[in-house]
Coordinates of C-alpha atoms in Angstrom, one line a residue:
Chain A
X1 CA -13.2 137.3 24.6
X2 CA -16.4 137.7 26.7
X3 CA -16.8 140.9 25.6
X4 CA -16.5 140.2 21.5
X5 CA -19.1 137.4 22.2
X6 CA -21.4 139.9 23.3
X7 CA -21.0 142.2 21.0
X8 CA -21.1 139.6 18.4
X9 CA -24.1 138.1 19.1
X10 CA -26.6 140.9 19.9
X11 CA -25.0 142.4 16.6
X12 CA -26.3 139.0 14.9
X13 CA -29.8 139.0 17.0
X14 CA -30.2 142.5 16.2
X15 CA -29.8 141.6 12.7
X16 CA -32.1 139.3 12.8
X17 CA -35.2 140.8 14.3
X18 CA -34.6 144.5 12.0
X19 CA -34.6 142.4 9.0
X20 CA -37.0 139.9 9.8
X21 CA -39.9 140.6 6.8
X22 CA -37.1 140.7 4.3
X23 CA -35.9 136.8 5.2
X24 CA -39.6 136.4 5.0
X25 CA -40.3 137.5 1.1
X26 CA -36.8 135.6 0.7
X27 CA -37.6 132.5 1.9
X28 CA -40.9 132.4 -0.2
X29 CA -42.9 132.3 3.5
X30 CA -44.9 136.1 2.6
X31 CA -45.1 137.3 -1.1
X32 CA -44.2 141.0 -2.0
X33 CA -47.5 141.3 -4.1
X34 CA -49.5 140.8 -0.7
X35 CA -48.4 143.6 0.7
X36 CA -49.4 147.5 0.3
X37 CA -47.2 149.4 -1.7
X38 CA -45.9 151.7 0.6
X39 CA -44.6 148.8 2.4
X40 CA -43.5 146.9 -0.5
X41 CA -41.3 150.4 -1.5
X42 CA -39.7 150.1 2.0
X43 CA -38.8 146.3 1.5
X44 CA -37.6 146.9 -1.7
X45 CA -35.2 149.9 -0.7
X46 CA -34.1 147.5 2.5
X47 CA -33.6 144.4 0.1
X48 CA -31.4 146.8 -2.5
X49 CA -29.6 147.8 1.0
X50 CA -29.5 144.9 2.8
X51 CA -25.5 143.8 2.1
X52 CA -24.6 147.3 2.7
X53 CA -26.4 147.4 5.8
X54 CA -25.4 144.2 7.4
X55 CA -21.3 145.2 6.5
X56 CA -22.1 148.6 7.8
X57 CA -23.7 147.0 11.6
X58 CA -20.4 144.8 12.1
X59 CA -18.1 147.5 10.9
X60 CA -19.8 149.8 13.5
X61 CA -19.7 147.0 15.7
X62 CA -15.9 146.9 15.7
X63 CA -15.7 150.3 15.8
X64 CA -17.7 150.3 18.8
X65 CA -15.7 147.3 20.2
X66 CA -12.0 149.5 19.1
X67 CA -13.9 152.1 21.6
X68 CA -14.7 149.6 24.1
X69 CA -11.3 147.6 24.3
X70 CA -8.6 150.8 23.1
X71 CA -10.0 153.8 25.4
X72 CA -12.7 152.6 27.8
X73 CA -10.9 149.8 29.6
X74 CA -7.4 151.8 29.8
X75 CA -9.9 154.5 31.6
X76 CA -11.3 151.8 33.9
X77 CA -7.8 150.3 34.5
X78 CA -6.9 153.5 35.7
X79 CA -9.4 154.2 38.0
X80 CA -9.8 150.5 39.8
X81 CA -6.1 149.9 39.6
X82 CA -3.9 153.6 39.1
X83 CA -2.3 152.3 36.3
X84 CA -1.9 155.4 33.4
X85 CA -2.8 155.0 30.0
X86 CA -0.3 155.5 27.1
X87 CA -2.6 157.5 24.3
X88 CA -0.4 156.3 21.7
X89 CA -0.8 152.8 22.6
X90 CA -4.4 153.5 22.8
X91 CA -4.4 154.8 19.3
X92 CA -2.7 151.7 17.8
X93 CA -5.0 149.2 19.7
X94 CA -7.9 151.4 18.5
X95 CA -6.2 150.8 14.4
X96 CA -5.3 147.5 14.9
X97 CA -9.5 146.7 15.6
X98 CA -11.2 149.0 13.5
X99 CA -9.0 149.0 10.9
X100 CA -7.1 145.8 10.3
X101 CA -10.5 143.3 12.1
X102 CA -13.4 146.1 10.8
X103 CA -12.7 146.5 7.5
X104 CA -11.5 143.0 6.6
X105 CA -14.6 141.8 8.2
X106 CA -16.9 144.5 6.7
X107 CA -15.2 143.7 3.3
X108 CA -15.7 140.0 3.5
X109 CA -19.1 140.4 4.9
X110 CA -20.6 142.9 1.8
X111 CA -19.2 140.6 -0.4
X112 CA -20.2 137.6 0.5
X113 CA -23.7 138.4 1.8
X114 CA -24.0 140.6 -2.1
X115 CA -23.5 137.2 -3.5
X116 CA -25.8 135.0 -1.7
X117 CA -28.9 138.1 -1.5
X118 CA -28.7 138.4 -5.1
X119 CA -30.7 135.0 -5.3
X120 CA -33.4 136.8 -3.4
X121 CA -34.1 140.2 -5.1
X122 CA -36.0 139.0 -7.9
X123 CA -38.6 138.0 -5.3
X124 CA -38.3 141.5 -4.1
X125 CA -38.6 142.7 -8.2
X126 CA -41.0 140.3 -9.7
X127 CA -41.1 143.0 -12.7
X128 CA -37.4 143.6 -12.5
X129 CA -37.9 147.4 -11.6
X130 CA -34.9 147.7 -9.1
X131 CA -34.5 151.4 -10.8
X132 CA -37.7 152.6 -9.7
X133 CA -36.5 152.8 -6.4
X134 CA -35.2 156.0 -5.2
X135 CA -32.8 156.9 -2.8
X136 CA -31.5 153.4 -2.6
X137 CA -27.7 153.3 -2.0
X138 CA -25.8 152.3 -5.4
X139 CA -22.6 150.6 -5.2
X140 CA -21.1 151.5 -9.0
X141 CA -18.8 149.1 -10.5
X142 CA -15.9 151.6 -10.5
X143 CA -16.5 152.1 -6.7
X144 CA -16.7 148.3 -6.3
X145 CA -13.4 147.6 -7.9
X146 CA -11.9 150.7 -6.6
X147 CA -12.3 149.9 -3.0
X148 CA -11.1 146.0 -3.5
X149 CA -8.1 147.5 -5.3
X150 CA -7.2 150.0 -2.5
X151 CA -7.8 147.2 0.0
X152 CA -5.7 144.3 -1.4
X153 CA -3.2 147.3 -2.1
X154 CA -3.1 148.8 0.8
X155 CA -3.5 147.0 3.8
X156 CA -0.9 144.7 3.4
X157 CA 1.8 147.9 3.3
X158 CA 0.6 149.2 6.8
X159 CA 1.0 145.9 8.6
X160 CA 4.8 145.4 6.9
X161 CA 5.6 148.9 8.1
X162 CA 4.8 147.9 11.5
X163 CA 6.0 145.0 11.6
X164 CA 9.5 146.3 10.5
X165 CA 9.3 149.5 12.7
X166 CA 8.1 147.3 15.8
X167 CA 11.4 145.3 15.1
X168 CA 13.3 148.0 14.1
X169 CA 12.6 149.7 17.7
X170 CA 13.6 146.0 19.3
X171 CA 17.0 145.4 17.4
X172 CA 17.9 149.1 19.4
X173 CA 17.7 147.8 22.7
X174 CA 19.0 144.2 22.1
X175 CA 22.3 142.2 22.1
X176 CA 23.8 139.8 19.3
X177 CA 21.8 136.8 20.5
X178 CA 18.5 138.3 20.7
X179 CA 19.2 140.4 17.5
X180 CA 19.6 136.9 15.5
X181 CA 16.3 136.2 16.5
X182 CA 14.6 139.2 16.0
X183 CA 16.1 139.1 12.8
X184 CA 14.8 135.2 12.2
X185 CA 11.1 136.1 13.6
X186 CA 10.7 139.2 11.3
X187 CA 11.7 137.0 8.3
X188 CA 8.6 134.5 9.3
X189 CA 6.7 137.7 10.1
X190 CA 7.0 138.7 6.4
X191 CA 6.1 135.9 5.0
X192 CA 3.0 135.3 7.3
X193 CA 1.5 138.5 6.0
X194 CA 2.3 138.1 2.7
X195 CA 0.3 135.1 2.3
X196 CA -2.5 135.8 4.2
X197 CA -2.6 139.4 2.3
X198 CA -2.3 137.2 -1.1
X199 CA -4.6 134.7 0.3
X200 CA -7.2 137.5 0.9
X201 CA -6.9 139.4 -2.3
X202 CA -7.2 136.4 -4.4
X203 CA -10.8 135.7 -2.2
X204 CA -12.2 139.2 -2.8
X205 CA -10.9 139.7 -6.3
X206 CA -12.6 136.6 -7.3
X207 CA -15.7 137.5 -5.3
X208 CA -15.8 141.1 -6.9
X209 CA -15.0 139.4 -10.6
X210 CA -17.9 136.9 -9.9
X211 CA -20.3 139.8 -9.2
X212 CA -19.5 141.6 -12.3
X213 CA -18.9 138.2 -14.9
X214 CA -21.7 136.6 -13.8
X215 CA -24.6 139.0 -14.7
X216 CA -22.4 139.6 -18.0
X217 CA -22.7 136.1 -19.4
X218 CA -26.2 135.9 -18.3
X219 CA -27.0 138.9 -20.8
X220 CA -24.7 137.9 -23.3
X221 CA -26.5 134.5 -23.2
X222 CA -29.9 136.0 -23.7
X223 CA -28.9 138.1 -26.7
X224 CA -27.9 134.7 -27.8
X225 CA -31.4 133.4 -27.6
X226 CA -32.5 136.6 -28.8
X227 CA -30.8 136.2 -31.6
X228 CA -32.2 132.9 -32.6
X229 CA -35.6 134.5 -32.3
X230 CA -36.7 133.4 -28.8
X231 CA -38.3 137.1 -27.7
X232 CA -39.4 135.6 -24.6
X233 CA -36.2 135.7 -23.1
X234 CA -35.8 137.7 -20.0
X235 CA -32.7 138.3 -17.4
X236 CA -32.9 138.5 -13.5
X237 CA -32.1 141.8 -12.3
X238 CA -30.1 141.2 -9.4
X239 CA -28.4 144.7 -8.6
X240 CA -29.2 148.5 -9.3
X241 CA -25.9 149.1 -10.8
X242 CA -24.6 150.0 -14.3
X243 CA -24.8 146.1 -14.7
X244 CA -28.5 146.0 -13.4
X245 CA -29.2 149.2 -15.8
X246 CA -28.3 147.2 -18.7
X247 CA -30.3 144.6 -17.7
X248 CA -33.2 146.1 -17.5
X249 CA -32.6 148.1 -20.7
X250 CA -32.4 144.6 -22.5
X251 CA -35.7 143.5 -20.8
X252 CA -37.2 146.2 -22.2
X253 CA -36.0 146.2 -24.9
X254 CA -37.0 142.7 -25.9
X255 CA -40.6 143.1 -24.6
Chain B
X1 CA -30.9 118.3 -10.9
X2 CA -32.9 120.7 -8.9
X3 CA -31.3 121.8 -5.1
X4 CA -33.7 122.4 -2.5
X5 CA -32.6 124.5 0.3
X6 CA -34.5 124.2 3.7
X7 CA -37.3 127.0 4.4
X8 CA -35.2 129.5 6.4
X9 CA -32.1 128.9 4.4
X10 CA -31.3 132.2 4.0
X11 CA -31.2 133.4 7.3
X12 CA -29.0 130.6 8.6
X13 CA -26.6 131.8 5.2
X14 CA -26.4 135.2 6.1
X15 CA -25.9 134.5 9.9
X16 CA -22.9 131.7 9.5
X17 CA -21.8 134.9 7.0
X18 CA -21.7 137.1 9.5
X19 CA -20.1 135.2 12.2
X20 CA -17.7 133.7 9.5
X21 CA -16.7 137.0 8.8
X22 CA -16.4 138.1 12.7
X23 CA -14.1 135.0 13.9
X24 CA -12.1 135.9 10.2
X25 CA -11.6 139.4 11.6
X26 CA -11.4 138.5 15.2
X27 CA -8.6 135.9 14.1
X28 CA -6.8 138.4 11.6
X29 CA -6.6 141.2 15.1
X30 CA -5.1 138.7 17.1
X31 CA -2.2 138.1 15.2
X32 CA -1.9 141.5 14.2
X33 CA -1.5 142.1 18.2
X34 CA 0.2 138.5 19.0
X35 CA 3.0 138.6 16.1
X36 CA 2.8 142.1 14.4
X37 CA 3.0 144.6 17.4
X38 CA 4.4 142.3 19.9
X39 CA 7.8 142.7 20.6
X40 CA 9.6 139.3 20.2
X41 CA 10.6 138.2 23.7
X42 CA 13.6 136.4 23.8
X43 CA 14.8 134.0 25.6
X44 CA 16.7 136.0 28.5
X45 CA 19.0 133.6 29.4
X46 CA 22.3 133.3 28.2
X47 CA 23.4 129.8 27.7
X48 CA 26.7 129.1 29.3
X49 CA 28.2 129.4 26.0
X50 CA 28.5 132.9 25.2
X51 CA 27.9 133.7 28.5
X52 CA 31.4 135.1 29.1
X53 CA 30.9 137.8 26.6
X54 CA 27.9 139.2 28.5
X55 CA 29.8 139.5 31.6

């Protein structure tokens, strides 16, 4: 516990002081056009980045504390106590954190922090040119729903497997008494990971439908406008995706 | 109606984000360790019961 505070909260503070100019321009405290451009370039590639990078520092962070907690301890309990680590155990421990705790958090963190940073880029883009910036990473929309897909599909299998195998191994060794409640606990076991699995797919597919929908109806509201001769009309560009292409396009193209 | 949000609003966001989605995780790993991997352990003692059957 002491140890995931730590790494928690010097994750958090390092966070905080590496992107310290960005909450800056996005709290309105420093304006982009004050700055020199070179600079400004940099802020803009971090501010395109900045959900990527902030799900990419806790998922190292848990793969640092799957290190920590799976290998280095076991190596320390050997040496202060004699006690022998079990490498297989060591590799389920290190699964169970990085993989089950890293990429659920990493997940929930790029997805939520995408929503909520989106109301700052057009203070990083007063012109709306997110695709003049090069080398900026670019989460697609087919990547985006590929990876929720393969995450609400897959994770949910793993953890059943286990759960049935770890009982499976259990029901060997036991007697008729213990067997009933093996059997009992497996049944709650089940339904505890189904829901939470349901629970969390129904969060991320509504957070990845939002991210795509949203920008949608904004555009399909201005051509709306357009329509009715208002060629004053603009749309935020909030992303430098396909969605954020076409945005910009119909900025443009309206001009 | 127009929502004002306080001057460093954003960092406080992203930060209960982040620790949101840590104590999610954090949680989620527990019980993956507490229920999933865990073997169940039973109570050991037979009651008096059946206890002629495990003689």
């Amino acid at each position: 516990m002491i140890g995931s505070g730590v790494l928690l909260f010097s994750s958090v503070w390092i966070m905080k002081q590496s992107q310290s100019r960005l909450y800056q321009i996005a709290n309105d405290e420093v304006s982009i056009g004050s700055m020199d451009s070179a600079t400004a370039q940099t802020l803009k590639r971090k501010a395109i980045q900045f959900p990527c990078v902030i799900a990419g520092i806790c998922f190292l962070v848990w793969i640092l504390a799957g290190f920590i907690f799976s290998f280095l301890q076991p190596v320390i309990s050997q040496i202060l106590y004699g006690v022998e680590p079990d490498l297989i155990e060591c590799l389920k421990q290190f699964f169970g954190i990085t993989c089950i705790g890293g990429s659920i958090t990493a997940l929930f963190i790029y997805f939520t922090v995408e929503k909520h940073w989106r109301e700052a880029i057009p203070k990083f883009f007063p012109e709306g040119d997110l695709s003049q910036v090069k080398d900026a990473f670019k989460l697609r929309v087919h990547d985006r729903l590929l990876i929720v897909f393969v995450a609400i599909s897959l994770v949910p299998l793993p953890l059943l497997g286990i759960a049935a195998y770890t009982k499976a191994q259990a029901l060997h060794k036991a007697d008729a008494i213990v067997r009933s409640q093996l059997l009992s606990s497996l049944f709650v076991e089940i339904i505890v990971i189904t829901a939470i699995c349901v629970a969390a797919s129904i969060v991320l597919s509504i957070f990845v439908s939002k991210s795509v929908s949203i920008p949608l109806d904004k555009i399909e509201n201005a051509m709306k406008e357009v329509e009715k001769g208002n060629l004053d009309m603009r749309v935020e560009i909030v992303s430098n995706d396909e969605i954020g292409s076409v945005t910009e396009g119909f900025n443009i193209m309206v001009k | 109606m127009i929502r004002v949000r306080g001057k460093r609003s954003m960092r406080r966001i992203i930060t209960f984000l982040i620790v949101v989605g840590n104590a999610i995780g954090a949680i989620l790993t527990y019980l993956y360790f507490s229920k999933i991997t865990q073997i169940h352990q039973s109570q050991q003692n037979v009651s008096p019961y059946y206890a002629d059957l495990f003689l």
